[in-house]
mmCIF file of C-alpha atoms and ligand atoms in Angstrom:
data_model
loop_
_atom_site.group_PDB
_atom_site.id
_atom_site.type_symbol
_atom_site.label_atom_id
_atom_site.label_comp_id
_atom_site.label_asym_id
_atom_site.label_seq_id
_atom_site.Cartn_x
_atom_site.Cartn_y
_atom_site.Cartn_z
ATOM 1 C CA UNK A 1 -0.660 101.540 -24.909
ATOM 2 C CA UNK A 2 2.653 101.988 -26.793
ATOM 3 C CA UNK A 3 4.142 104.093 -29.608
ATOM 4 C CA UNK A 4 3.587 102.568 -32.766
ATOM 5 C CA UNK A 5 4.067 103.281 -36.274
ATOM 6 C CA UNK A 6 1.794 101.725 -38.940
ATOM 7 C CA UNK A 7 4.030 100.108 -41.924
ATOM 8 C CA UNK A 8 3.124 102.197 -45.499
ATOM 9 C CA UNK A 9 2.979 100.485 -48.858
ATOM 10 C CA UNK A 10 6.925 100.042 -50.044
ATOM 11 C CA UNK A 11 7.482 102.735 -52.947
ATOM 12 C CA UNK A 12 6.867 99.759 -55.223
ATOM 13 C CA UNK A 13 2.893 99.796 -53.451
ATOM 14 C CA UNK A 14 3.627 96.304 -51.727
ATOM 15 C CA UNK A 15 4.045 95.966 -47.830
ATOM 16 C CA UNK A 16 7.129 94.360 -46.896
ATOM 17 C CA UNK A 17 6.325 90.934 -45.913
ATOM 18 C CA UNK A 18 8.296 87.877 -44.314
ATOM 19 C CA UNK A 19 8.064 84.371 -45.622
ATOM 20 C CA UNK A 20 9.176 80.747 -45.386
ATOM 21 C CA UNK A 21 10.978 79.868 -42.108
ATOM 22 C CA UNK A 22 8.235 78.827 -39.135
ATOM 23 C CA UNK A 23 5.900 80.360 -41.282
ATOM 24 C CA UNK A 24 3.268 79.162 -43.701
ATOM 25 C CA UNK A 25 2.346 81.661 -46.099
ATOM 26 C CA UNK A 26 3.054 85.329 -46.922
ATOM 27 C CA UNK A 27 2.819 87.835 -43.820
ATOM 28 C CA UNK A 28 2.821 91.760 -44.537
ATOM 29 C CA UNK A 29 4.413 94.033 -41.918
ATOM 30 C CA UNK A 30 1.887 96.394 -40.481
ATOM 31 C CA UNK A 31 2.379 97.889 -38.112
ATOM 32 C CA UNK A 32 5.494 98.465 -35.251
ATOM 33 C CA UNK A 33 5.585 98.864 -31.763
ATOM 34 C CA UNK A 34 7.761 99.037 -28.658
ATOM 35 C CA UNK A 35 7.603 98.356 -24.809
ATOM 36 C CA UNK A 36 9.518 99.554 -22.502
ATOM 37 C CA UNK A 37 10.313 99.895 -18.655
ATOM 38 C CA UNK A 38 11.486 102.892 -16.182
ATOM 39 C CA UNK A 39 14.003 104.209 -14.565
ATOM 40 C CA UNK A 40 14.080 101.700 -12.075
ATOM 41 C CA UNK A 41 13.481 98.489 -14.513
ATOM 42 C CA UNK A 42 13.959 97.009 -17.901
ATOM 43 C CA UNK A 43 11.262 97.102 -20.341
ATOM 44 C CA UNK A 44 11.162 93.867 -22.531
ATOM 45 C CA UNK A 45 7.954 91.437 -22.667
ATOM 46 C CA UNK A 46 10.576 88.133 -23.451
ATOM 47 C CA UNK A 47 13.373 87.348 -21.464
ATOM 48 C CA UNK A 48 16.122 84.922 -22.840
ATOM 49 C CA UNK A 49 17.731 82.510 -19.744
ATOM 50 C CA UNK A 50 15.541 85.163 -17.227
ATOM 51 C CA UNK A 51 16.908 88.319 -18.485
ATOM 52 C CA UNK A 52 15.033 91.512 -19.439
ATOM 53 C CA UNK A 53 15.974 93.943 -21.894
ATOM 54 C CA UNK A 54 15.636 97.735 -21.923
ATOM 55 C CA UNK A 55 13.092 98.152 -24.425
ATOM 56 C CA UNK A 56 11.394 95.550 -27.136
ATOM 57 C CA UNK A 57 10.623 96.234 -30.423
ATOM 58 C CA UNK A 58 7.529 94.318 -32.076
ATOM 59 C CA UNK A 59 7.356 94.382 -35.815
ATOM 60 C CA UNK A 60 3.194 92.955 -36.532
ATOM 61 C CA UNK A 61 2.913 90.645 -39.626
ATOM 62 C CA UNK A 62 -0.775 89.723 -40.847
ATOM 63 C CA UNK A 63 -0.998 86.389 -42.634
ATOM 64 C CA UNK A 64 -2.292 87.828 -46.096
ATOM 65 C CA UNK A 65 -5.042 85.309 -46.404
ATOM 66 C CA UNK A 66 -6.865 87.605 -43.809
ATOM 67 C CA UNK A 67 -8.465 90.154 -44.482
ATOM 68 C CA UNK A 68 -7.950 92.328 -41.243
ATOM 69 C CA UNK A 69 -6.604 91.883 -37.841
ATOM 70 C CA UNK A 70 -9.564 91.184 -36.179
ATOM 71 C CA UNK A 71 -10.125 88.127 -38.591
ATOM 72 C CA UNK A 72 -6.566 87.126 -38.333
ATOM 73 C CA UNK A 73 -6.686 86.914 -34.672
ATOM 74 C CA UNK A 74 -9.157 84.615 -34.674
ATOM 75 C CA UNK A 75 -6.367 81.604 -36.127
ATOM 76 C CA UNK A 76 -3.379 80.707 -34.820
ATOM 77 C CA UNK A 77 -1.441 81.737 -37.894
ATOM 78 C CA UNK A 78 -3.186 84.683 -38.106
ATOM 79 C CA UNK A 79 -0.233 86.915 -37.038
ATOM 80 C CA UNK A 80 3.520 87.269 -36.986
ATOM 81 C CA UNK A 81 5.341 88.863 -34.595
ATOM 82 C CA UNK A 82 9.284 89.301 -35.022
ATOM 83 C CA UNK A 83 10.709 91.220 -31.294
ATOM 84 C CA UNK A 84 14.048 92.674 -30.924
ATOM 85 C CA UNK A 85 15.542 93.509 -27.992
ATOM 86 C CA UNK A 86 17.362 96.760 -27.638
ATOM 87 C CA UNK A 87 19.839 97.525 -24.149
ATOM 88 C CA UNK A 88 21.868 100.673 -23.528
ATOM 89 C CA UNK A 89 25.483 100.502 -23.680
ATOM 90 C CA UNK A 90 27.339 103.859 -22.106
ATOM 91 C CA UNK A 91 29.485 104.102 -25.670
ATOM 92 C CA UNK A 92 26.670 103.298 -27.807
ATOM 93 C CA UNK A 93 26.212 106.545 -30.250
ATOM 94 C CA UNK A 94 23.298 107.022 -32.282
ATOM 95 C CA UNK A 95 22.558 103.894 -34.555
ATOM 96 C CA UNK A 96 23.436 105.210 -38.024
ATOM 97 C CA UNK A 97 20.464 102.935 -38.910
ATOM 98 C CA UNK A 98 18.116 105.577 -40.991
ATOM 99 C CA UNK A 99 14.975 103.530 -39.814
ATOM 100 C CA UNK A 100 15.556 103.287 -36.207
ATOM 101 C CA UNK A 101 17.066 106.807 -35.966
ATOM 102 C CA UNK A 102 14.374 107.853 -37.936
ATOM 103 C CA UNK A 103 11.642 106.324 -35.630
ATOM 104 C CA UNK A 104 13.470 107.048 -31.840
ATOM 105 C CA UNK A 105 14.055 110.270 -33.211
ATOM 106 C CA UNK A 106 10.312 110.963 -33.501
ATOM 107 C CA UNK A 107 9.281 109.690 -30.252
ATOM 108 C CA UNK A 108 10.014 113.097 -28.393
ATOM 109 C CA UNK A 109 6.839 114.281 -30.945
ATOM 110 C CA UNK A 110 4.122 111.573 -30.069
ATOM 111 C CA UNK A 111 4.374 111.832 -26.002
ATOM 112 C CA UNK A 112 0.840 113.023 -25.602
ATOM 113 C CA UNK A 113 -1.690 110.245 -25.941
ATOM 114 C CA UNK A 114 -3.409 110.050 -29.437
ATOM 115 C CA UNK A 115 -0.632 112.133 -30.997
ATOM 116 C CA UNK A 116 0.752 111.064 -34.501
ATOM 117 C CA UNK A 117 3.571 112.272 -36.549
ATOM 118 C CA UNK A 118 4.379 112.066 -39.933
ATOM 119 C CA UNK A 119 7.896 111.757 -41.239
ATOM 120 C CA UNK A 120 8.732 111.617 -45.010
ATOM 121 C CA UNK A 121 12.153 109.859 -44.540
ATOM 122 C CA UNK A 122 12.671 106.573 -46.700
ATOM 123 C CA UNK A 123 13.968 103.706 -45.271
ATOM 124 C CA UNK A 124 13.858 100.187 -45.281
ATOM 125 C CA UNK A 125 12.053 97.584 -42.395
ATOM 126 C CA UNK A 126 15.056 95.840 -42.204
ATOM 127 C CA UNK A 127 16.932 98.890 -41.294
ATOM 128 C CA UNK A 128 14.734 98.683 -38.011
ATOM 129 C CA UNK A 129 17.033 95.011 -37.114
ATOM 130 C CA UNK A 130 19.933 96.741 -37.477
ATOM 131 C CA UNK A 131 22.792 94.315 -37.767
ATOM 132 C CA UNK A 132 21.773 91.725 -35.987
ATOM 133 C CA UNK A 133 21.814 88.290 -37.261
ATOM 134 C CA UNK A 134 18.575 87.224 -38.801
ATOM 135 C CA UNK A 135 19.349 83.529 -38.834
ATOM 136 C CA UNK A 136 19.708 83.241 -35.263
ATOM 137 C CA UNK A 137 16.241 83.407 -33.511
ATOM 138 C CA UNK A 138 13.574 81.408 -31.360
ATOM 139 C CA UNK A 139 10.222 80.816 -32.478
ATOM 140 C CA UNK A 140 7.252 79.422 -30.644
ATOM 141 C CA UNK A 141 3.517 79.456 -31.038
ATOM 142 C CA UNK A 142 1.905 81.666 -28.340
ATOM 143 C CA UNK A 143 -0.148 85.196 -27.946
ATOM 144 C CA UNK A 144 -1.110 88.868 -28.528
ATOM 145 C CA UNK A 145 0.930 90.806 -25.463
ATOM 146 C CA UNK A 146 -2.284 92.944 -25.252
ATOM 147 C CA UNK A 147 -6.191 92.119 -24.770
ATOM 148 C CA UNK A 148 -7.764 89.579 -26.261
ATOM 149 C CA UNK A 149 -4.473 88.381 -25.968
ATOM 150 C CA UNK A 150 -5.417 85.919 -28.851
ATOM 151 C CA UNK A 151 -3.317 82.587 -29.020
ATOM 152 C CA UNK A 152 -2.760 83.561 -32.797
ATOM 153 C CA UNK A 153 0.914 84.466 -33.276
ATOM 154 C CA UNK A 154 4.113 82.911 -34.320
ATOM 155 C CA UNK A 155 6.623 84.492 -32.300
ATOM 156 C CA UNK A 156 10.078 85.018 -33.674
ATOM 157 C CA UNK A 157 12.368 86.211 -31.534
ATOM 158 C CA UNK A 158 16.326 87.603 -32.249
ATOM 159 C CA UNK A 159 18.121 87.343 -28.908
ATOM 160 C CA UNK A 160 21.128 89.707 -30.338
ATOM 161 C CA UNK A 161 20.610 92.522 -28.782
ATOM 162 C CA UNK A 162 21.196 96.086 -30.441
ATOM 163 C CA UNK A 163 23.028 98.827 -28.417
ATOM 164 C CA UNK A 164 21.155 102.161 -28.191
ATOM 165 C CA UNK A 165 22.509 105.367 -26.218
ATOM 166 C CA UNK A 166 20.415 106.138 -23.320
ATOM 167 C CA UNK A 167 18.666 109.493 -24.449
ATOM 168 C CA UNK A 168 16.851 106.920 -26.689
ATOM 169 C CA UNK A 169 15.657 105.095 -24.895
ATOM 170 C CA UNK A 170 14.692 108.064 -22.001
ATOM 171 C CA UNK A 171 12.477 109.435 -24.548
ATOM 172 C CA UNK A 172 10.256 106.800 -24.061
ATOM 173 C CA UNK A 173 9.842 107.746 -20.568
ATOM 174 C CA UNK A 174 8.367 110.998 -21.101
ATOM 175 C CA UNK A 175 5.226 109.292 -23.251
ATOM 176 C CA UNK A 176 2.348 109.785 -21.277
ATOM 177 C CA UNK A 177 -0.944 107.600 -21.048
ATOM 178 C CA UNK A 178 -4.705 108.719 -22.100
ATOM 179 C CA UNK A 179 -4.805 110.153 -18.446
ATOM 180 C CA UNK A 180 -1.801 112.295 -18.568
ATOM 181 C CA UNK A 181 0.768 110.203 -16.743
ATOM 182 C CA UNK A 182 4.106 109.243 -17.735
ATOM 183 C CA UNK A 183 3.083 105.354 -19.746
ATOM 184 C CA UNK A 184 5.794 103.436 -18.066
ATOM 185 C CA UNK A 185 6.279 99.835 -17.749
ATOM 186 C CA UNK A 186 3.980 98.840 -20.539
ATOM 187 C CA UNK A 187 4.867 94.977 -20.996
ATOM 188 C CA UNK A 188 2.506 91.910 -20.268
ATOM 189 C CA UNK A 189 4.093 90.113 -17.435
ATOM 190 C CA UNK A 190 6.002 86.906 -18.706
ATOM 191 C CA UNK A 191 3.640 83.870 -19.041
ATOM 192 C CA UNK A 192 3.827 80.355 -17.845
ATOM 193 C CA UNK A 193 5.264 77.838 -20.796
ATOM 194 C CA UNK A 194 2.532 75.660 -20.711
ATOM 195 C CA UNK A 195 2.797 72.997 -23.350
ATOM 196 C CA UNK A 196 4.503 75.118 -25.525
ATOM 197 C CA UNK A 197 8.009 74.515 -27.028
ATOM 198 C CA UNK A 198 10.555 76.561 -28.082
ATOM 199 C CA UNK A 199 12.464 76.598 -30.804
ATOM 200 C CA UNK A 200 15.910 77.823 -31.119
ATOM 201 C CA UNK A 201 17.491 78.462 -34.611
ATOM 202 C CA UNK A 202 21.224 79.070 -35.115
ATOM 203 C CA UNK A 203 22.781 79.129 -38.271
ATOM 204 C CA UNK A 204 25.992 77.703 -36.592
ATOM 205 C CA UNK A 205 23.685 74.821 -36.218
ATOM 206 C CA UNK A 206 23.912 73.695 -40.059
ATOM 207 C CA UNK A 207 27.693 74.005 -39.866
HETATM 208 ZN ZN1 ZN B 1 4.026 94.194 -28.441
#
């Protein structure tokens, strides 16, 4: 369980998609999600060098030669996944970035399980990376964070971290489950490597 938002067609009636990179093939942004911790721990599903973030943002690409996630799933380059991590900082004001205002600012109106909200602000995908650098990530081959838990996803990961001021990320603490707790702690536990390798891209790296 997590608050999502599902991605709209652009005003142009495409989906914003990511290309090229790790990836083969077109994959349009559908949908975007976050996980997050409580009062007493951090939140994030990845940690870079063993460290957990506040709260991790998931932004769900479908490889457009699938129909629907439940096809996708089924290959492993069904789905893209591209997390950001997100860690309170004291002096942090709000982000000035119109999509993640836009969507923290709602959260306080989805805390009841099933609820939905509609907001008619425009703003871009992007917006929701802030400024972080986009040529700077890991990638690896690996899973769904929630059941089946599908080995279908490339995983691209930024591990700049954007500042958020705490009320923020509080809100998310108040969402409660389909039972009428408070949904706290809602990340997979970290899995083992495996045979799996990770990839780091810098930019510096080309320099
Ligand atoms: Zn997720």
């Amino acid at each position: 369980m997590s608050v999502k938002f599902n991605v709209p067609d652009t005003i142009e009636f495409i989906r914003p998609f990511i290309t090229d990179g790790p990836l083969n093939g077109m994959y349009e942004a559908i949908e975007v999600h976050f996980h997050w911790g409580s009062p007493l721990c951090k939140g994030s599903e990845h940690q870079i060098n063993q460290r957990r973030y506040d709260l991790e943002m998931h932004i769900v690409h479908l490889n457009t030669k699938y129909g629907s996630v439940e096809e996708a799933r089924e290959y492993d380059d069904g789905i893209a996944v591209i997390g950001a991590f997100f860690k309170v900082e004291k002096t942090a004001l709000p982000t000035f970035h119109p999509g993640l205002d836009t969507v923290f600012n709602t959260v306080p109106f989805v805390l009841l399980y099933n609820s939905s909200a509609t907001t008619n602000q425009l703003f871009t995908l992007g917006s929701m990376l802030a400024n972080i650098n986009r040529d700077n990530f890991y990638t690896y081959q690996g899973s769904l964070t929630t059941p089946p838990c599908s080995q279908a996803v490339t995983w691209i990961v930024y591990p700049e971290v954007i500042p958020i001021p705490l009320f923020q990320l509080q809100n998310f603490w108040f969402v409660r489950d389909d039972r009428g707790r408070k949904l706290l702690n809602n990340f997979r536990p970290v899995q083992p490597l495996g045979a799996r390798e990770v990839y780091h891209r810098s930019a510096d790296e080309y320099y």
